[in-house]
CSV table of C-alpha atoms in Angstrom, one decimal:
chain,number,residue,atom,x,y,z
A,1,UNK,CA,-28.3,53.6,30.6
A,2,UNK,CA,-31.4,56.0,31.0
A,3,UNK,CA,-31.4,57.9,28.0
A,4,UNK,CA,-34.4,57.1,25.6
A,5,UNK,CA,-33.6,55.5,22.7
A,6,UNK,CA,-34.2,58.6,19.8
A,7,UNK,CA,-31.0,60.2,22.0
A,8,UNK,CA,-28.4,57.5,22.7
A,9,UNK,CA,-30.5,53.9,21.2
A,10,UNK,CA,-27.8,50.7,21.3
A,11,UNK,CA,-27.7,48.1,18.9
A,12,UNK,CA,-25.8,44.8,17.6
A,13,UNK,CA,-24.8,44.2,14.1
A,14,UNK,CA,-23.1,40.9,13.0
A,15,UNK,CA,-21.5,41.7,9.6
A,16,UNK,CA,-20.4,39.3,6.9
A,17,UNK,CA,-16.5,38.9,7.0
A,18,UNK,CA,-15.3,41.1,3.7
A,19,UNK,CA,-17.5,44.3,4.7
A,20,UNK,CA,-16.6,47.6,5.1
A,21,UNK,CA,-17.1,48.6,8.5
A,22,UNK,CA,-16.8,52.5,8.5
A,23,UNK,CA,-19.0,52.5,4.9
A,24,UNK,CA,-21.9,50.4,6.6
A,25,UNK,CA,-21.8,52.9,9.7
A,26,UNK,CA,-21.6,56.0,7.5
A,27,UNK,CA,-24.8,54.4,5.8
A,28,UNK,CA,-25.9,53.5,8.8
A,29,UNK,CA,-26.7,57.1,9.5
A,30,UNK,CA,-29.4,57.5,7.5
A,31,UNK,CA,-31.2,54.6,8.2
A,32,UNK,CA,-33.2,55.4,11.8
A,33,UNK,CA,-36.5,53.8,10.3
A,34,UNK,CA,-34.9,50.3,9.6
A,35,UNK,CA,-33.1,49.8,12.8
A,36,UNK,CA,-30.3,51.6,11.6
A,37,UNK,CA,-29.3,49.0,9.5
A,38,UNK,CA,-28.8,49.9,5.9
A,39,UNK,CA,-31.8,48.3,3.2
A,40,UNK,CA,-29.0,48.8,0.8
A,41,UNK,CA,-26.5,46.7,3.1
A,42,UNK,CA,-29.4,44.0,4.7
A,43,UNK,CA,-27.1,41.7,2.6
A,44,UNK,CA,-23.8,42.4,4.4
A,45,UNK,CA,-25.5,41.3,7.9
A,46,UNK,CA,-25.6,38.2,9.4
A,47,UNK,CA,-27.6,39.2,12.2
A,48,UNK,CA,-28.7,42.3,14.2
A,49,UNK,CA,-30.9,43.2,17.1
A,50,UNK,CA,-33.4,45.9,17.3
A,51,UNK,CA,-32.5,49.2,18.6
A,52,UNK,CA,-32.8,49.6,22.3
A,53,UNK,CA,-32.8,52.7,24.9
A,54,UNK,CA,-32.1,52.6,28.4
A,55,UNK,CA,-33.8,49.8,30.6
A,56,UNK,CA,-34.4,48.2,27.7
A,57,UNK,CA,-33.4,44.7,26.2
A,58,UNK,CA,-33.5,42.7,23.5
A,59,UNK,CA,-32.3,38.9,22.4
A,60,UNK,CA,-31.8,37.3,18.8
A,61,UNK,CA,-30.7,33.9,18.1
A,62,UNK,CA,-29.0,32.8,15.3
A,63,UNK,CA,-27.1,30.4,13.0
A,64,UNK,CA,-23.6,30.7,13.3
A,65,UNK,CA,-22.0,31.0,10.2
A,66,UNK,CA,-18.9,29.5,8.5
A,67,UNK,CA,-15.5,29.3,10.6
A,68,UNK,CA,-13.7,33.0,10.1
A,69,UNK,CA,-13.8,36.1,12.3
A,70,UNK,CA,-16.3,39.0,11.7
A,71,UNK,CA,-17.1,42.0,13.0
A,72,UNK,CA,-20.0,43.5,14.9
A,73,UNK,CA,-21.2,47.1,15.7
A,74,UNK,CA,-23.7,49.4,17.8
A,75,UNK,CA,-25.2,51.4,14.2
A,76,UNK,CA,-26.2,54.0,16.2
A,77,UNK,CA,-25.0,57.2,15.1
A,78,UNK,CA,-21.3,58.0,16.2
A,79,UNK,CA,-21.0,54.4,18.3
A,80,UNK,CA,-19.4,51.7,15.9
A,81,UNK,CA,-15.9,54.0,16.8
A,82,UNK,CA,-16.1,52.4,20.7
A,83,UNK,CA,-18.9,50.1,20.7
A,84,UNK,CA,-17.4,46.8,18.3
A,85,UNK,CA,-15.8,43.9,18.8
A,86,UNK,CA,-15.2,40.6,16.6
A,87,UNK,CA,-17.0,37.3,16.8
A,88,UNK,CA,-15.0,34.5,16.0
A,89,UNK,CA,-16.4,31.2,14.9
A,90,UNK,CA,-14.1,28.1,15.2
């Protein structure tokens, strides 16, 4: 994309298995200075990159964690409904 990242930003949050994904992104709403992650939630993420606009990028590395399927999500504002998916570790 091109827009800047105040007017469509992109992120990736890996989320513990057991969390509520449409609560995290409702919270996630009101937390533009942190990344739009949650401070409240930090403890329901297993990983999550910064926030991005266009012709941006970003990379994070991380420990896999125990064998199970979990979730990820773009927090940004309105995107977890189109932009998640499910990581599944073996």
């Amino acid at each position: 994309g091109k827009a800047p990242v105040t007017a469509m930003g992109h992120n990736v949050v890996f989320l513990k298995m057991g969390t509520n994904v449409d609560d995290f992104a409702k919270a996630a709403i009101a937390a533009k200075d942190n990344e739009y992650v949650p401070k409240d939630l930090e403890g329901e993420v297993i990983a999550h990159t910064k926030t991005i606009g266009g012709g941006e990028s970003t990379t994070i590395e991380f420990t896999a964690p125990e064998a199970g399927v979990y979730d990820y999500i773009c927090s940004f504002p309105g995107h977890h409904g189109t932009m998640h998916g499910t990581l599944t570790v073996e």
